[in-house]
């Protein structure tokens, strides 16, 4: 099956969708309560600081930890890579004449594919944590950091247990859990070795800190021989630091105050071997850009928040060992680059992972860079189009002018394959217009407007509304005649050179205009210039330009408030959809939402109003089934809220949502926030 066919299968699998919806609803309803009880942001800041400090001291911590645990262990090894780690564990098992092994809390061994290796070499190996055990008997890898079988619905688990054990169990969760626990218990008496991991380890006391909800690790560490695998990135200098990470982990991972069991282990009952795994960690530590990967505490929160993961699960959105957004980074770290380009390109770029990350890792920024590395010399048709059009704005203008006559009633060719490739089976696309930025004449001003491609070639009405709002507020606004696209389409598709060219053109050109502020109607453009130009170029003027970037909508709100301008009300039942790059990139979206809440008596908050609508430019064409699923969720939330008008602040979101509503024959208006302001001023 092709990737698109698999996306279709998973996005339409009702059992999988039920399981993923249950994951989201359960996790976020509990997390909302946790965040009322604890200052999660403060904990995240502390954990970030701890990880930063300890990764800098990685070599020293490793040395000190080894010295500390020598007295409590039979042998300590540092495995430089997967092959060495497997060789070490095989030697230990043969030396101790091990035949049967039980495992608990050993996620790190997934990057070694340890279970397959042990089975191929004649050892019996049994997972004892329920989720790991379920995926093992189903002959598949785990798909989530803390909930390995989350992709399996209750119905699927029932089918699995009855098939594997020739039972006739009812579809009752308690019955199935009790049955599974009894089967797991049987493995403990068979085993003569236990393999474990740890959430964090302390160089101060030589302690291994292990969190669990089932407590099976107690039986695993009672085996005659115990082997502990720990990634060297999990070493911290002090017990206090370890406890601080342990304090946040359950709150972030499962939205619990704490787990059922916290084991702090120095030495188990029998022989004890420790394998400290490098496997790319030292190399990443020495890379200033990528070393953030090592700050991960393996909580899995990014997977719970990711719209792609919660649409197709870790069965599809994964590498060889790890799944979800963090899985892209960890796969890169351990050198599992085969197939990683397709995996990384499944990221929609919404930054939900950044927002929720327990260590405040800039995941999306790192994913974009990995995309660029893996796309080098393999651009594909889309890459070639981007390379040859994006920075030739005069060519784009001519193309738009010609297309304006061909697609007056919407972008539709009438050729089935092309129209399906454009996603026209689940959303309509608007007509193309002549370029807005050259169709209007404005006086030179210190406040400038960067309309962006979507406004220039599709939504010129939004540009006109911006000029009207500025006029009503007494602001002289200059429309910038663009020299190039902002570069976001190139950068988000891994075409780094084209994105760098756009950055160089725009830095020089935009700064030459001597604007105090540059207003943006498309938050994707704004975020690209504000954040990514500093990444893409070594030009120190990129920082100067970033300080001039302003969201047009929030700037106009600021002017309304400072000038005490009276506004009317729209009157309609309305709600707000947060654009990803405005909320999590520029961090301005809440200002718009708050304005609506305070000014509109018929405001209704829609469910999951900050969940991605599935557009992301060409993403909706490259991954239509994920895009369609996310769009349908958004439309259902609009219908459920009985909205008459949906307001957002991104032309791309407008294109996706209004197009989806049109195809379904649902009459709802989707307005840009600036257009809304023009109506109430």
XYZ file of C-alpha atoms in Angstrom:
681
model
C 0.000 0.000 0.000
C 1.128 3.550 -0.725
C 1.438 6.104 2.066
C -1.725 7.850 0.861
C -3.644 4.573 0.831
C -2.536 3.844 4.388
C -3.505 7.369 5.464
C -6.950 6.758 3.990
C -7.270 3.406 5.760
C -6.270 4.724 9.181
C -8.214 7.999 8.950
C -11.380 6.050 8.092
C -10.899 3.199 10.590
C -13.786 3.719 13.013
C -12.211 1.571 15.750
C -8.924 3.471 15.544
C -10.673 6.831 15.479
C -12.657 5.855 18.585
C -9.450 4.905 20.397
C -7.668 8.120 19.389
C -10.639 10.307 20.324
C -10.772 8.570 23.698
C -7.062 9.300 24.173
C -7.526 13.005 23.460
C -10.671 13.471 25.492
C -9.443 11.555 28.535
C -6.007 13.133 28.532
C -7.045 16.759 28.030
C -10.025 16.650 30.388
C -7.685 15.401 33.129
C -4.901 17.769 32.129
C -7.245 20.740 32.413
C -7.882 19.786 36.042
C -4.174 19.209 36.718
C -3.316 22.659 35.363
C -5.750 24.222 37.835
C -3.977 22.508 40.719
C -0.350 22.965 39.690
C 1.696 25.590 37.891
C 2.690 23.343 34.993
C 4.508 26.156 33.186
C 6.741 26.715 36.204
C 7.496 22.986 36.376
C 8.283 22.950 32.661
C 10.676 25.869 33.070
C 12.456 24.074 35.902
C 12.724 20.825 33.952
C 14.032 22.696 30.923
C 16.683 24.344 33.087
C 17.644 20.996 34.644
C 17.992 19.323 31.271
C 19.992 22.208 29.793
C 22.422 22.166 32.691
C 22.864 18.410 32.764
C 23.240 17.902 29.034
C 26.077 20.433 29.150
C 27.655 18.265 31.890
C 26.869 14.982 30.127
C 30.422 13.609 30.083
C 31.071 14.550 33.707
C 27.713 13.168 34.849
C 28.332 9.911 33.009
C 31.722 9.482 34.622
C 30.371 10.262 38.109
C 27.351 8.000 37.696
C 29.519 5.064 36.629
C 31.755 5.548 39.661
C 28.754 5.702 41.966
C 27.014 2.556 40.713
C 30.067 0.321 40.444
C 29.694 -0.776 44.066
C 26.054 -1.780 43.557
C 26.412 -3.551 40.227
C 28.178 -6.561 38.815
C 29.226 -4.662 35.706
C 28.611 -1.300 34.037
C 28.897 -0.830 30.297
C 28.690 2.168 27.991
C 27.388 1.053 24.600
C 28.360 3.440 21.840
C 25.691 2.165 19.438
C 22.932 -0.365 18.859
C 25.255 -3.158 17.750
C 27.492 -2.844 20.796
C 24.489 -2.757 23.139
C 23.069 -5.944 21.618
C 26.444 -7.665 21.808
C 26.777 -6.730 25.501
C 23.324 -7.974 26.470
C 23.797 -11.227 24.563
C 27.089 -11.849 26.388
C 25.464 -11.216 29.781
C 22.582 -13.570 28.999
C 24.862 -16.363 27.783
C 27.285 -15.917 30.679
C 24.415 -16.343 33.139
C 22.780 -19.135 31.138
C 19.577 -17.151 30.771
C 16.718 -18.650 28.794
C 13.633 -16.636 29.717
C 13.364 -12.872 30.248
C 10.670 -10.561 31.583
C 10.721 -6.847 30.841
C 9.220 -3.731 32.399
C 9.572 0.032 31.820
C 12.121 -0.513 29.071
C 11.074 1.865 26.282
C 14.719 2.649 25.449
C 15.209 -0.921 24.221
C 12.816 -0.184 21.340
C 15.591 1.686 19.534
C 17.656 -1.509 19.775
C 14.757 -3.689 18.538
C 15.795 -5.844 21.459
C 12.805 -8.181 21.557
C 13.295 -9.231 17.933
C 17.025 -9.712 18.529
C 16.456 -11.872 21.609
C 13.826 -14.016 19.888
C 16.071 -14.540 16.863
C 18.862 -15.711 19.171
C 16.786 -18.302 21.003
C 15.666 -16.399 24.102
C 12.110 -16.187 25.375
C 11.133 -12.613 26.172
C 7.909 -11.389 27.766
C 6.720 -7.824 28.204
C 4.940 -7.402 31.533
C 3.483 -3.885 31.297
C -0.048 -4.290 29.954
C 0.252 -2.052 26.895
C 3.635 -3.460 25.875
C 2.312 -6.990 26.422
C -0.710 -6.361 24.185
C 1.339 -5.057 21.275
C 3.828 -7.898 21.732
C 1.166 -10.624 21.441
C -0.191 -8.734 18.419
C 3.289 -8.841 16.824
C 3.639 -5.078 16.469
C 5.751 -2.335 18.058
C 4.425 0.157 20.629
C 2.961 3.329 19.141
C 3.075 5.726 22.102
C 5.627 6.722 24.730
C 3.441 5.995 27.747
C 0.444 4.170 26.257
C 1.976 1.614 23.865
C -1.366 0.088 22.820
C -3.368 3.307 22.609
C -4.140 2.612 18.947
C -6.055 -0.524 19.964
C -9.722 0.004 20.749
C -11.495 -2.098 23.373
C -13.131 -4.085 20.577
C -9.780 -4.813 18.899
C -8.256 -5.928 22.205
C -11.207 -8.227 22.803
C -10.735 -9.796 19.371
C -6.991 -10.170 19.983
C -7.305 -11.878 23.376
C -9.997 -14.279 22.190
C -7.986 -15.163 19.098
C -4.567 -15.623 20.739
C -5.797 -17.513 23.813
C -8.809 -19.258 22.264
C -11.146 -17.625 24.773
C -14.641 -16.179 24.628
C -14.157 -13.103 26.815
C -16.926 -10.503 26.881
C -16.182 -7.008 25.603
C -15.770 -5.777 29.166
C -12.689 -3.756 30.139
C -12.358 -5.128 33.678
C -12.723 -8.741 32.555
C -10.095 -8.264 29.848
C -7.674 -6.456 32.159
C -7.999 -9.141 34.866
C -7.480 -11.908 32.294
C -4.397 -10.137 30.876
C -2.904 -9.653 34.336
C -3.222 -13.373 35.059
C -1.479 -14.222 31.803
C 1.303 -11.752 32.590
C 1.751 -13.229 36.078
C 2.477 -16.623 34.531
C 5.592 -15.214 32.857
C 7.281 -14.239 36.127
C 7.664 -17.840 37.312
C 9.148 -18.866 33.942
C 11.814 -16.157 33.883
C 15.369 -16.115 35.174
C 16.233 -12.572 34.087
C 14.600 -9.154 34.206
C 15.242 -6.244 31.867
C 14.242 -2.763 33.008
C 14.763 0.891 32.185
C 14.512 4.117 34.173
C 12.853 7.489 33.766
C 15.796 9.354 35.243
C 18.983 8.452 37.152
C 21.015 10.451 39.660
C 24.803 10.677 39.720
C 24.662 11.916 43.317
C 23.273 8.711 44.853
C 23.518 6.274 41.963
C 19.732 5.820 42.102
C 17.375 4.754 39.319
C 13.979 6.506 39.428
C 11.172 4.490 37.857
C 7.495 5.435 37.533
C 4.724 2.921 36.874
C 1.007 2.394 37.340
C 0.940 -1.388 37.360
C 3.872 -2.197 39.636
C 5.067 -5.159 37.579
C 8.603 -3.906 37.843
C 8.617 -5.215 41.454
C 8.467 -8.751 40.090
C 10.938 -8.049 37.294
C 13.660 -6.823 39.666
C 13.217 -9.966 41.805
C 14.759 -12.114 39.085
C 18.164 -13.698 39.691
C 19.701 -11.447 37.041
C 18.592 -7.905 36.234
C 19.792 -5.776 33.335
C 19.001 -2.067 33.236
C 19.165 -0.076 29.988
C 19.449 3.698 30.402
C 20.063 6.372 27.785
C 22.945 8.541 28.940
C 20.763 11.629 28.423
C 18.698 10.584 31.467
C 21.545 11.152 33.927
C 21.189 14.195 36.194
C 23.650 15.455 38.751
C 21.503 15.422 41.904
C 18.622 13.560 43.521
C 16.742 16.863 43.847
C 16.867 17.310 40.070
C 15.675 13.737 39.538
C 12.730 14.310 41.868
C 11.804 17.498 40.010
C 11.588 15.580 36.724
C 9.615 12.837 38.461
C 7.255 15.503 39.791
C 6.350 16.696 36.288
C 6.388 13.387 34.405
C 3.027 11.893 35.442
C 1.287 15.252 35.174
C 2.541 15.625 31.609
C 2.395 12.001 30.519
C -0.981 10.825 31.828
C -2.377 13.933 33.551
C -2.076 12.260 36.947
C -0.863 14.000 40.087
C 1.469 11.056 40.516
C 1.699 7.462 39.383
C 0.677 4.451 41.459
C 4.288 3.426 42.029
C 7.551 5.337 42.298
C 10.504 2.971 42.622
C 13.887 4.365 43.590
C 16.375 1.602 43.012
C 20.057 1.327 43.815
C 20.457 -2.426 43.606
C 17.941 -5.216 42.923
C 17.978 -8.634 44.595
C 20.208 -10.618 42.262
C 23.035 -9.899 39.857
C 22.794 -6.407 38.442
C 24.148 -5.191 35.112
C 23.825 -1.629 33.822
C 24.066 -0.765 30.123
C 24.340 2.971 29.521
C 23.317 3.649 25.943
C 24.883 6.351 23.822
C 23.600 5.508 20.319
C 23.947 9.002 18.864
C 23.437 10.967 22.061
C 27.022 12.222 22.432
C 27.081 13.303 18.811
C 23.814 15.230 19.150
C 25.044 16.810 22.389
C 27.904 18.390 20.445
C 25.533 19.870 17.870
C 24.394 23.274 19.122
C 21.273 23.249 16.960
C 20.040 19.708 17.616
C 21.113 19.104 21.211
C 17.637 20.153 22.388
C 16.537 16.655 21.409
C 18.295 15.404 24.541
C 16.026 17.507 26.749
C 13.127 15.104 26.104
C 11.846 13.341 29.246
C 9.758 10.800 27.256
C 6.365 11.938 28.552
C 4.518 11.510 25.236
C 2.475 14.702 25.693
C 3.416 15.875 22.190
C 1.831 12.738 20.760
C -1.423 13.445 22.602
C -1.523 17.014 21.264
C -0.429 16.303 17.690
C -3.318 16.442 15.174
C -1.520 14.088 12.798
C -0.742 11.511 15.477
C -4.302 11.640 16.800
C -5.641 11.153 13.262
C -3.565 8.202 12.013
C -1.816 7.105 15.248
C 1.717 5.895 15.771
C 1.003 2.962 13.477
C 1.636 5.320 10.566
C 3.128 8.538 11.941
C 6.303 6.861 13.160
C 9.853 5.867 12.406
C 11.426 2.487 13.038
C 11.457 2.925 16.819
C 9.616 6.047 17.915
C 6.327 7.711 16.931
C 4.798 11.180 16.785
C 6.587 14.549 16.631
C 9.321 13.607 19.100
C 9.790 10.368 17.201
C 11.099 12.327 14.198
C 13.785 13.883 16.399
C 14.690 10.673 18.220
C 14.844 8.734 14.945
C 17.246 11.348 13.599
C 19.319 11.160 16.793
C 19.773 7.384 16.683
C 20.540 7.395 12.952
C 17.343 5.769 11.730
C 17.104 7.940 8.624
C 15.721 5.366 6.170
C 12.150 6.451 5.416
C 12.524 9.423 7.754
C 11.858 11.962 5.000
C 8.322 10.645 4.417
C 7.764 10.460 8.177
C 8.998 14.031 8.761
C 6.898 15.342 5.878
C 3.770 14.060 7.627
C 4.272 16.790 10.252
C 1.675 19.496 9.583
C 3.718 22.206 11.305
C 1.033 23.364 13.761
C 3.404 23.547 16.777
C 0.952 21.895 19.166
C 3.948 19.782 20.192
C 6.012 22.887 21.021
C 3.215 24.301 23.139
C 2.779 21.220 25.312
C 6.373 19.920 25.497
C 7.487 19.298 29.078
C 11.023 20.465 28.328
C 9.995 23.307 26.018
C 11.825 21.783 23.074
C 11.355 23.678 19.816
C 10.258 20.501 18.085
C 8.809 22.029 14.952
C 11.910 24.129 14.272
C 14.059 20.994 14.517
C 11.656 18.986 12.344
C 11.858 21.664 9.629
C 15.646 21.434 9.653
C 15.548 17.629 9.476
C 13.148 17.897 6.517
C 15.629 20.172 4.756
C 18.541 17.799 5.344
C 16.594 14.815 4.036
C 15.086 16.673 1.048
C 18.475 17.688 -0.304
C 18.774 16.642 -3.982
C 15.378 14.876 -3.841
C 12.913 17.703 -4.454
C 10.153 15.958 -6.428
C 7.647 17.802 -8.614
C 6.430 20.019 -5.783
C 10.001 21.026 -4.943
C 10.723 21.950 -8.550
C 7.624 24.160 -8.721
C 8.617 25.896 -5.495
C 12.189 26.417 -6.652
C 11.224 27.993 -9.950
C 8.223 30.093 -8.925
C 8.419 31.180 -5.305
C 11.059 33.864 -5.715
C 9.872 35.073 -9.119
C 7.017 37.257 -8.005
C 6.525 38.903 -11.399
C 5.988 35.431 -12.881
C 3.484 34.672 -10.119
C 1.661 37.916 -10.910
C 1.437 37.067 -14.616
C 0.255 33.540 -13.778
C -2.391 34.910 -11.427
C -3.571 37.408 -14.035
C -4.008 34.688 -16.665
C -5.597 32.248 -14.181
C -7.971 34.995 -13.079
C -9.816 34.602 -16.382
C -9.695 30.785 -16.396
C -10.884 30.271 -12.807
C -13.446 33.005 -12.181
C -15.809 30.649 -10.345
C -13.248 28.799 -8.264
C -10.129 26.768 -8.796
C -11.513 23.697 -10.571
C -10.160 22.149 -13.772
C -12.865 19.591 -14.476
C -10.183 16.917 -14.751
C -10.953 14.404 -11.992
C -7.392 13.422 -11.067
C -6.177 17.028 -10.913
C -9.211 18.179 -8.934
C -8.821 15.301 -6.467
C -5.127 16.179 -6.115
C -6.247 19.699 -5.166
C -8.533 18.204 -2.519
C -11.693 19.340 -4.296
C -13.508 16.191 -3.231
C -13.704 17.556 0.346
C -13.378 21.327 -0.030
C -13.941 23.946 -2.712
C -11.196 26.398 -3.609
C -11.848 30.077 -4.323
C -11.084 31.853 -7.614
C -7.703 33.422 -8.318
C -7.552 37.221 -8.561
C -5.112 39.744 -9.959
C -2.406 40.725 -7.498
C -3.750 42.952 -4.719
C -0.432 44.595 -3.837
C -0.088 46.264 -7.257
C -3.801 46.978 -7.739
C -3.914 49.654 -5.015
C -1.983 52.862 -4.604
C -1.018 54.052 -1.127
C 1.132 56.865 0.228
C 4.496 56.193 1.795
C 4.158 55.561 5.518
C 6.086 54.160 8.465
C 3.346 51.528 8.927
C 3.475 49.005 6.074
C 1.310 46.065 5.025
C 2.777 42.778 3.756
C -0.309 41.180 2.191
C 1.169 37.747 1.431
C 0.408 35.421 -1.465
C -3.033 34.318 -0.244
C -4.284 37.896 -0.036
C -2.477 39.048 -3.167
C -3.799 36.292 -5.413
C -7.004 35.035 -3.757
C -8.414 37.188 -0.947
C -7.861 40.757 -2.149
C -11.003 41.688 -0.182
C -9.081 41.056 3.064
C -6.381 43.473 1.913
C -9.004 46.078 1.085
C -10.601 45.573 4.504
C -7.226 46.195 6.139
C -6.902 49.500 4.293
C -10.438 50.471 5.339
C -9.777 49.620 8.992
C -6.552 51.651 8.935
C -8.408 54.602 7.413
C -11.147 54.434 10.075
C -8.487 54.385 12.792
C -6.572 57.297 11.284
C -3.558 55.171 10.315
C -1.663 55.854 7.096
C -0.859 52.421 5.705
C 1.542 51.624 2.868
C 0.929 48.420 0.898
C 4.246 46.729 0.138
C 4.696 45.634 -3.453
C 6.285 42.240 -2.788
C 9.541 41.183 -4.401
C 9.219 37.547 -3.332
C 7.098 35.105 -1.388
C 7.947 34.928 2.315
C 9.571 31.515 1.686
C 7.321 29.460 3.967
C 6.159 27.022 1.238
C 9.790 26.212 0.446
C 10.942 25.924 4.062
C 8.016 23.762 5.145
C 8.658 21.418 2.230
C 12.365 21.027 2.946
C 13.550 23.327 0.139
C 16.085 25.192 2.231
C 17.990 26.933 -0.583
C 14.840 28.430 -2.033
C 13.725 29.545 1.442
C 17.139 31.125 2.057
C 16.883 33.005 -1.222
C 13.460 34.348 -0.240
C 14.867 35.385 3.123
C 17.795 37.258 1.556
C 15.521 39.065 -0.921
C 12.984 40.066 1.720
C 15.490 41.116 4.396
C 17.187 43.557 2.042
C 14.000 44.789 0.382
C 11.754 45.146 3.444
C 14.400 46.935 5.490
C 15.064 49.304 2.600
C 11.462 50.534 2.924
C 12.289 52.039 6.327
C 9.045 50.860 7.965
C 8.635 51.099 11.735
C 6.138 48.255 11.671
C 5.216 45.687 9.039
C 1.684 44.345 9.422
C 0.802 40.846 8.237
C -2.605 39.411 7.340
C -1.231 35.872 7.110
C 0.348 34.647 10.372
C 2.313 31.994 8.506
C 4.175 34.728 6.606
C 4.687 36.726 9.781
C 6.024 33.777 11.747
C 8.311 32.786 8.890
C 9.926 36.219 8.829
C 9.898 36.679 12.618
C 11.439 33.273 13.485
C 12.822 31.414 10.507
C 14.850 34.100 8.752
C 17.162 34.096 11.777
C 17.573 30.333 11.360
C 18.017 30.352 7.596
C 20.520 33.182 7.241
C 23.561 34.487 9.037
C 22.478 38.008 8.199
C 22.339 39.968 11.484
C 19.683 42.191 9.884
C 17.228 39.279 10.105
C 16.907 40.106 13.799
C 16.287 43.769 12.987
C 13.518 42.777 10.573
C 11.949 40.375 13.064
C 11.362 43.261 15.497
C 9.220 45.026 12.899
C 6.805 42.094 12.423
C 3.261 42.732 13.681
C 0.017 40.800 13.374
C -2.365 43.220 11.618
C -5.358 42.074 13.673
C -3.737 42.488 17.092
C -2.167 45.799 16.022
C -5.573 47.183 15.061
C -7.002 46.027 18.421
C -4.183 47.870 20.153
C -5.045 51.034 18.207
C -8.777 50.669 18.972
C -8.001 50.402 22.678
C -5.388 53.161 22.820
C -7.584 55.596 20.868
C -10.726 54.567 22.770
C -12.554 53.969 19.488
C -16.161 52.890 19.862
C -17.181 49.764 18.000
C -20.548 48.257 17.192
C -21.390 44.557 17.425
C -21.741 42.056 14.640
C -24.767 40.617 16.420
C -24.511 37.166 14.870
C -23.799 33.977 16.811
C -20.070 33.777 16.254
C -17.029 31.822 17.352
C -13.289 31.914 16.820
C -10.765 29.482 15.352
C -7.141 29.976 16.429
C -4.668 29.909 13.509
C -1.737 27.703 14.514
C 1.021 30.184 13.712
C -0.782 33.085 15.334
C -1.445 31.210 18.576
C 1.682 29.142 19.049
C 4.155 31.002 16.865
C 3.464 34.712 17.270
C 1.442 34.177 20.477
C -1.095 36.873 19.536
C -4.231 34.834 18.861
C -5.614 34.983 22.401
C -5.783 38.785 22.085
C -8.251 38.386 19.213
C -10.284 35.751 21.027
C -10.494 37.916 24.158
C -11.657 40.888 22.087
C -14.519 38.836 20.657
C -15.485 37.504 24.083
C -15.700 40.997 25.532
C -17.378 42.694 22.558
C -19.811 40.116 21.205
C -22.726 38.990 23.434
C -23.433 36.069 21.096
C -19.897 34.715 21.209
C -19.711 30.904 21.538
C -16.482 29.048 22.192
C -16.248 26.101 19.808
C -14.723 22.792 20.866
C -10.997 22.386 20.187
C -10.827 25.924 18.808
C -7.031 25.756 18.640
C -6.803 22.370 16.900
C -5.386 22.614 13.373
C -7.988 22.795 10.588
C -5.798 20.637 8.338
C -4.821 23.197 5.687
C -1.113 24.048 6.000
C -0.852 25.039 2.340
C 0.254 22.217 0.058
C 0.033 19.779 2.992
C -3.691 19.450 2.337
C -2.879 18.196 -1.154
C 0.019 15.931 -0.170
C -1.890 14.394 2.767
C -5.550 14.803 1.767
C -6.975 12.169 4.091
C -5.411 13.690 7.214
C -6.457 17.139 6.013
C -10.017 15.976 5.323
C -10.352 14.338 8.734
C -9.160 17.466 10.560
C -11.443 19.664 8.462
C -14.446 17.472 9.221
C -13.719 17.758 12.945
C -13.622 21.543 12.630
C -16.897 21.631 10.702
C -18.577 19.419 13.296
C -17.489 21.806 16.067
C -18.942 24.748 14.091
C -22.239 22.927 13.588
C -22.379 21.848 17.226
C -21.960 25.464 18.366
C -24.721 26.605 15.973
C -22.508 29.388 14.661
C -23.618 31.802 12.006
C -20.143 33.275 11.584
C -16.695 31.809 12.249
C -13.909 34.310 12.681
C -10.241 33.512 12.270
C -7.136 35.474 11.239
C -5.515 33.291 8.587
C -6.382 33.237 4.873
C -5.359 29.567 4.686
C -7.775 28.599 7.464
C -10.500 30.574 5.683
C -9.783 28.728 2.444
C -9.921 25.317 4.146
C -12.946 25.832 6.385
C -15.122 27.867 4.006
C -14.285 25.409 1.216
C -15.292 22.460 3.377
C -18.552 24.119 4.401
C -19.372 24.884 0.769
C -18.868 21.286 -0.367
C -21.198 20.099 2.400
C -23.789 22.723 1.502
C -23.563 24.340 4.955
C -24.257 28.059 4.897
C -21.872 29.676 7.374
C -19.730 32.760 6.881
C -15.992 32.542 7.585
C -14.426 35.961 8.175
C -10.888 37.210 8.604
C -10.612 39.141 11.869
C -9.629 42.279 9.967
C -12.778 41.957 7.850
C -14.770 41.596 11.074
C -13.187 44.783 12.429
C -14.107 46.625 9.242
C -17.758 45.708 9.804
C -17.924 46.856 13.429
C -15.945 50.094 13.115
